[in-house]
Short mmCIF file of C-alpha atoms in Angstrom, two decimals:
data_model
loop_
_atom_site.label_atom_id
_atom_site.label_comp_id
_atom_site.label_asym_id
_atom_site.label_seq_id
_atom_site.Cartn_x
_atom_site.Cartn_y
_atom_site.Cartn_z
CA UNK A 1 -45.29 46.32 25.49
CA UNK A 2 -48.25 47.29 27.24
CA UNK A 3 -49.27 43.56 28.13
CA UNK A 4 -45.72 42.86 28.92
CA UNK A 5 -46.38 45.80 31.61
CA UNK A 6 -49.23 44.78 33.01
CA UNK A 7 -47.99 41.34 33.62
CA UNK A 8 -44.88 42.40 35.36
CA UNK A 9 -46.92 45.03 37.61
CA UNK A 10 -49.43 42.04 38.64
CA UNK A 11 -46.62 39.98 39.42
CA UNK A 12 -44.71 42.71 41.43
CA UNK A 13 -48.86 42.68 43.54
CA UNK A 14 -48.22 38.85 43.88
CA UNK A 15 -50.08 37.48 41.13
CA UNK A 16 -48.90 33.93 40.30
CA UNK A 17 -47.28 33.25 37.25
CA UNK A 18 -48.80 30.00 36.61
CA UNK A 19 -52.34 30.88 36.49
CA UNK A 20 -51.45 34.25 34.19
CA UNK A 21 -49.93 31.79 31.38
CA UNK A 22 -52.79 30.41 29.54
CA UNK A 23 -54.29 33.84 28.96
CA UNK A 24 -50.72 35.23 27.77
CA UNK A 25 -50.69 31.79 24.96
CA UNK A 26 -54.48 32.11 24.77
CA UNK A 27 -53.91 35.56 22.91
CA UNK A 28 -50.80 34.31 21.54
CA UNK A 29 -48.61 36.99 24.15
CA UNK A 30 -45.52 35.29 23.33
CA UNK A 31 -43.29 37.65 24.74
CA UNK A 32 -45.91 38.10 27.74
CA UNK A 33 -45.32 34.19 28.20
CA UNK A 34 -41.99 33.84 27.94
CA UNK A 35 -41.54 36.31 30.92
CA UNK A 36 -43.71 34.06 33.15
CA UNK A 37 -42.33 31.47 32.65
CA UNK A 38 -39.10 33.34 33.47
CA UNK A 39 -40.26 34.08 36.29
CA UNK A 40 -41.56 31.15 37.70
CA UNK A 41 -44.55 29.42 36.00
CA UNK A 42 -45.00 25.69 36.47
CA UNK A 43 -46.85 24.20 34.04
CA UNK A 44 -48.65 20.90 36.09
CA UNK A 45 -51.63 19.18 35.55
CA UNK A 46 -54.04 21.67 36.07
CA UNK A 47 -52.23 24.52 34.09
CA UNK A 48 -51.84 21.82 30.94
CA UNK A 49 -55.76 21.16 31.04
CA UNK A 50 -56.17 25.00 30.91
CA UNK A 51 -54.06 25.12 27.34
CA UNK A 52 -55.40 22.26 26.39
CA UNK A 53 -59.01 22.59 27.18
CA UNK A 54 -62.19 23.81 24.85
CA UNK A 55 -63.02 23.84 20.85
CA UNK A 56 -60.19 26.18 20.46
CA UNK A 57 -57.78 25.79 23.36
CA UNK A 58 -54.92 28.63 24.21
CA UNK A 59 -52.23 26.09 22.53
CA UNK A 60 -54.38 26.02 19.55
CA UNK A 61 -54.13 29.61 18.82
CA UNK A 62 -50.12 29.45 18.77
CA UNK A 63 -50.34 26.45 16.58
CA UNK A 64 -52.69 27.98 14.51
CA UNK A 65 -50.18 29.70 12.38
CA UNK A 66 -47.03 27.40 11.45
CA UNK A 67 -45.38 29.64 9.74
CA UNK A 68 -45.18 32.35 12.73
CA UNK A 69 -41.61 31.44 14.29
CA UNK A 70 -42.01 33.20 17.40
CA UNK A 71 -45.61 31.41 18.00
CA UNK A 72 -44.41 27.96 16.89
CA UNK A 73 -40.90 27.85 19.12
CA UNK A 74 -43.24 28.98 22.34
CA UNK A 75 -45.98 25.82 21.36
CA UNK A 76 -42.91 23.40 21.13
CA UNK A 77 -41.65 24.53 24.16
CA UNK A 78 -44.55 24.38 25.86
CA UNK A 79 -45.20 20.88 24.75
CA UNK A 80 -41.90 19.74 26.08
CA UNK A 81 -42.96 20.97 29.18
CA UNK A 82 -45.92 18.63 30.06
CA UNK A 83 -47.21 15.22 28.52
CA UNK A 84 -50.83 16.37 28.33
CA UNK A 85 -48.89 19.21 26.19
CA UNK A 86 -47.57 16.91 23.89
CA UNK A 87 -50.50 14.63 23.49
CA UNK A 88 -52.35 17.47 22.32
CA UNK A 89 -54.54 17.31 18.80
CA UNK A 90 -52.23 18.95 16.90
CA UNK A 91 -49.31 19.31 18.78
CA UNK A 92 -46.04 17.33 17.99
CA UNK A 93 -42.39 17.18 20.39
CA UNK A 94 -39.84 18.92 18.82
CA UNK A 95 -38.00 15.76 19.09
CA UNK A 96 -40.74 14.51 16.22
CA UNK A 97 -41.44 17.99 14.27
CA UNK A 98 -38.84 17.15 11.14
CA UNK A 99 -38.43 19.57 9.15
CA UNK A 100 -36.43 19.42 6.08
CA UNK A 101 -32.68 19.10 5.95
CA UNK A 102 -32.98 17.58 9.38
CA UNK A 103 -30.68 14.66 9.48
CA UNK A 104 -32.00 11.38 10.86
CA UNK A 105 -31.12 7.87 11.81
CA UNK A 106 -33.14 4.96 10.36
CA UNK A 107 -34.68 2.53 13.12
CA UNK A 108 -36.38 0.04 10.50
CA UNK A 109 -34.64 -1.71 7.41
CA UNK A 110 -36.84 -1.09 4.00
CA UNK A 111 -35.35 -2.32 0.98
CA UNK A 112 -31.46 -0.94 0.51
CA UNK A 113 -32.15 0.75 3.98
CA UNK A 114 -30.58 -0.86 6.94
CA UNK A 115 -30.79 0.40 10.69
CA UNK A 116 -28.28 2.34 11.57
CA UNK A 117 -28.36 4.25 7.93
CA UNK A 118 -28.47 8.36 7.94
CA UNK A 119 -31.09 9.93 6.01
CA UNK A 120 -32.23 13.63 4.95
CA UNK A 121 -35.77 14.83 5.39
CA UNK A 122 -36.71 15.69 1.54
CA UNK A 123 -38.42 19.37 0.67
CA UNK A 124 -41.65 17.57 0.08
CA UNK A 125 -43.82 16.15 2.25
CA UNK A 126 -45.02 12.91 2.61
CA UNK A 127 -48.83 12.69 2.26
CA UNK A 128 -49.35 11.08 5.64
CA UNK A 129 -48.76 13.52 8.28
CA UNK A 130 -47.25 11.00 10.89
CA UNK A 131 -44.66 9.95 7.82
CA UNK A 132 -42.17 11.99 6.93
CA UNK A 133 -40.14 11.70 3.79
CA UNK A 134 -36.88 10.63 4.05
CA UNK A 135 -33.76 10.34 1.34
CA UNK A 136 -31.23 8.19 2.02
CA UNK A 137 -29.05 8.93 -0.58
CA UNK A 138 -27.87 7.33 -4.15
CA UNK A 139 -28.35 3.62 -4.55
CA UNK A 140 -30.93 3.67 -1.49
CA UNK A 141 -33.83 6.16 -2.09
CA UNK A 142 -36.41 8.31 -0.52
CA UNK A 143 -39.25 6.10 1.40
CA UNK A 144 -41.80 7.66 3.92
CA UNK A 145 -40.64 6.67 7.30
CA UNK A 146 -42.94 7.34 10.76
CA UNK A 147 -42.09 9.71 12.64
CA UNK A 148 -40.23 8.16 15.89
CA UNK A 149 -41.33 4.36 15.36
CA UNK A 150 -39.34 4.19 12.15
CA UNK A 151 -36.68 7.34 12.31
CA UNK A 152 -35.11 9.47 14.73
CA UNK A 153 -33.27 12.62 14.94
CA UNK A 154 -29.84 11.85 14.21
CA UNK A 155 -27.53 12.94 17.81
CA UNK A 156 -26.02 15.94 18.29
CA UNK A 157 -22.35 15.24 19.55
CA UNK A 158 -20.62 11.79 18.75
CA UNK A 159 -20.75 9.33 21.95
CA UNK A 160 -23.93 11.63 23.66
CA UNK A 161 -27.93 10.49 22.85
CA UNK A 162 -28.67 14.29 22.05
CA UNK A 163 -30.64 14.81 19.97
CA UNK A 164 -32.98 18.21 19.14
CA UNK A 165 -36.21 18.38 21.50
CA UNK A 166 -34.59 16.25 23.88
CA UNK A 167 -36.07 17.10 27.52
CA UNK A 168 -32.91 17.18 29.80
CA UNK A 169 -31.86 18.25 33.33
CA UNK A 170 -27.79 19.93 34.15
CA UNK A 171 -26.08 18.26 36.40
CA UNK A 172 -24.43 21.21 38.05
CA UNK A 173 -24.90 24.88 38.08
CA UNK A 174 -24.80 26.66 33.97
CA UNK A 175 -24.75 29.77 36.12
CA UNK A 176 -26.42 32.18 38.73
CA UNK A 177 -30.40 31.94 36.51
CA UNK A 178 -29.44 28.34 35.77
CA UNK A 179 -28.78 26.62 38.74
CA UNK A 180 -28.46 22.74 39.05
CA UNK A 181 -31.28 20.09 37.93
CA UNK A 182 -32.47 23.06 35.93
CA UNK A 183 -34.58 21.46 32.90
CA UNK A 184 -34.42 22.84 29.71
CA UNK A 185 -35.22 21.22 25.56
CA UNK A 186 -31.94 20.70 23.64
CA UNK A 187 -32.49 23.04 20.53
CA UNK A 188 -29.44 22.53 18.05
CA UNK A 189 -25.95 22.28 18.23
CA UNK A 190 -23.50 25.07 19.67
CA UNK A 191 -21.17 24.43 16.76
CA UNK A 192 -18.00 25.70 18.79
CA UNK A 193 -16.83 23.80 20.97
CA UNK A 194 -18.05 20.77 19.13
CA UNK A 195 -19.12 18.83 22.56
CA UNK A 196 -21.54 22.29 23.42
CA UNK A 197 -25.34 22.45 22.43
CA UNK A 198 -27.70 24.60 23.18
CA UNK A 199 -30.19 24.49 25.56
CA UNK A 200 -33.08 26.57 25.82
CA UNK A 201 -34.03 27.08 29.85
CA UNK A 202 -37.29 29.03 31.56
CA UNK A 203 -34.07 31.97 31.85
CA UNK A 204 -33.04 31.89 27.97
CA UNK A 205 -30.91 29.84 26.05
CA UNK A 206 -27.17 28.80 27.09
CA UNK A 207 -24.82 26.22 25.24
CA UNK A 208 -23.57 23.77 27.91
CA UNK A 209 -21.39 20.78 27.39
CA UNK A 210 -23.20 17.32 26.52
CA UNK A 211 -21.22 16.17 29.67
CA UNK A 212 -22.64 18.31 32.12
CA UNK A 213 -26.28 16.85 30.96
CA UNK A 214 -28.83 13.91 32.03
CA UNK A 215 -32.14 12.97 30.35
CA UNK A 216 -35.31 14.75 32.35
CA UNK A 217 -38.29 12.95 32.78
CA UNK A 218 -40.81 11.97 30.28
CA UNK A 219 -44.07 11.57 32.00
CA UNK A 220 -45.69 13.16 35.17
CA UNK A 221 -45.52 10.97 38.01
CA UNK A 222 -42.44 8.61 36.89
CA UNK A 223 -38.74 8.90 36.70
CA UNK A 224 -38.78 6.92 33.07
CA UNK A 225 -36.19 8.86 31.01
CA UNK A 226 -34.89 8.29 27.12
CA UNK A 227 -32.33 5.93 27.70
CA UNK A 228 -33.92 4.05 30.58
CA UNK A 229 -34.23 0.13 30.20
CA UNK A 230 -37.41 -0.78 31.09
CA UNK A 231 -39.39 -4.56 30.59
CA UNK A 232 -43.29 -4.76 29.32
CA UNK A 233 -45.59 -5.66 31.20
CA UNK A 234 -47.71 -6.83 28.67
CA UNK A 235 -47.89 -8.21 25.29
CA UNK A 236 -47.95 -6.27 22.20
CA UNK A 237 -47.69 -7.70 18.07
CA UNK A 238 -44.26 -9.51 18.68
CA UNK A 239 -43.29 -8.28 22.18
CA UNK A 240 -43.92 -10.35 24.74
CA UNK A 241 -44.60 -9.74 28.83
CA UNK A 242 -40.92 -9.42 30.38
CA UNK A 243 -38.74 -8.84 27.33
CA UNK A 244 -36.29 -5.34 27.60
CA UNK A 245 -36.31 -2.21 25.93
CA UNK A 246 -34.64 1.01 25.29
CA UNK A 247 -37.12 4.51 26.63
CA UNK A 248 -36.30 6.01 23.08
CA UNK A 249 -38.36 9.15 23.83
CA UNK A 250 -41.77 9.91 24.54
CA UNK A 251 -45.09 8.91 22.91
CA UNK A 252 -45.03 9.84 19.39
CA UNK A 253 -48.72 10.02 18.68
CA UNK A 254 -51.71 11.57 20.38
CA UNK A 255 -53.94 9.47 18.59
CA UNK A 256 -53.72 6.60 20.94
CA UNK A 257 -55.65 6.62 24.34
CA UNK A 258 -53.93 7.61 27.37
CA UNK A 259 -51.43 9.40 25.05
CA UNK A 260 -49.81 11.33 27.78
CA UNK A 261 -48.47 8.58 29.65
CA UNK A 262 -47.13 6.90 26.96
CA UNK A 263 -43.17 6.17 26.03
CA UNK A 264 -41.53 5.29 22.59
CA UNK A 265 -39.59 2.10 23.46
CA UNK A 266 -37.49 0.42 21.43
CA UNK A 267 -37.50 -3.47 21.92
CA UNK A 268 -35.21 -4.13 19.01
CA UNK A 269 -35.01 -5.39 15.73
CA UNK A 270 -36.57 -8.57 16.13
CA UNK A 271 -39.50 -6.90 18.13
#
């Protein structure tokens, strides 16, 4: 409460929002946080090399505890926010952070396991922490599958590419704190109506219609979207310079250089 105060009392003496957030994640304020971003914080370039920066940078300390909730939904957030975010030692897009139970959608054929075929992310873990482990039922198994290259999150609502972590835009005004082109990360389904899931905005959460939704930008300086087409430009194992792909989402490691500025693209099977 009393950092919550103080925030709100610089902000009412013009203090910007953006430059107070790193200190509120640095001391793991999530509450503190949350309110600035409410109430305007941008997150660009320079305020994602403040959380990201030093031996122990400010996102470090929220995801220095996986098992705090509150600490954990903030870092995902956050990392949805900016690509420098998500390519982050450490950090992982909620699009990629399985956990289990999550159902997902095979996008490599092993064995009995054919693209296309649902799986379940089993209790245990699979010993390589990019791999998660995956059951695909009787008759088919449990193999450990990369995250992103080799599964995905299975969608949302039939007919819509939703799927959890998804960065995405409204098309029109949710209401009067959510007005159109707001951008928010898809964080489950509404259950009722069916088409609805929720969305979780700088103003809270709302559960808007799949519809009313558009893919948001995946890297800082590009319109490149999940779903875009797109055509290398240059050659890579089997792909070659000019075939097409599919902007599946964004980069699913940080261990490769340039990490924030890289896309998961899917070329197809023969690629």
């Amino acid at each position: 409460g009393r950092h919550y105060d103080l925030a709100s009392l610089l902000l009412e003496r013009g203090a910007d929002p953006s430059l107070a957030l790193p200190s509120a994640v640095k001391n793991c304020e999530v509450d503190v946080a949350r309110y600035l971003l409410e109430k305007g914080a941008v997150i660009d370039d320079d305020v994602a090399k403040q959380l990201t920066h030093g031996n122990f940078a400010p996102l470090d300390s929220l995801l220095a505890d996986p098992s705090d909730t509150k600490r954990m939904d903030l870092a995902r957030d956050l990392v949805g926010m900016h690509p420098i975010l998500h390519a982050h030692e450490g950090a992982r897009p909620l699009v990629y952070d399985f956990k289990a139970g999550d159902l997902v959608v095979a996008k490599v054929s092993f064995k009995s396991v054919q693209v296309g075929d649902l799986g379940t992310v089993a209790e245990k873990p699979a010993r390589d922490p990019s791999r998660v482990a995956v059951d695909f039922g009787p008759g088919k198994g449990i193999y450990n599958y990369g995250r992103g290259q080799m599964c995905v999150r299975a969608p949302l609502v039939p007919g819509f590419e939703l799927v959890i972590g998804d960065q995405v835009t409204c098309l029109e005004k949710v209401d009067a704190a959510i007005p159109s082109h707001s951008r928010g990360t898809v964080i489950r389904h509404a259950n009722e109506p069916p088409t609805e899931v929720i969305v979780r905005f700088k103003a809270g959460e709302r559960s808007v219609d799949a519809s009313r939704l558009a893919h948001a930008p995946l890297t800082t300086g590009s319109l490149m979207a999940k779903g875009d087409r797109v055509v290398a430009g240059v050659a890579f194992e089997q792909v070659r310079i000019g075939d097409t792909g599919m902007i599946v989402g964004p980069g699913s490691t940080s261990a490769l250089d340039n990490a924030a500025r890289r896309l998961l693209v899917d070329f197809g099977q023969q690629r």
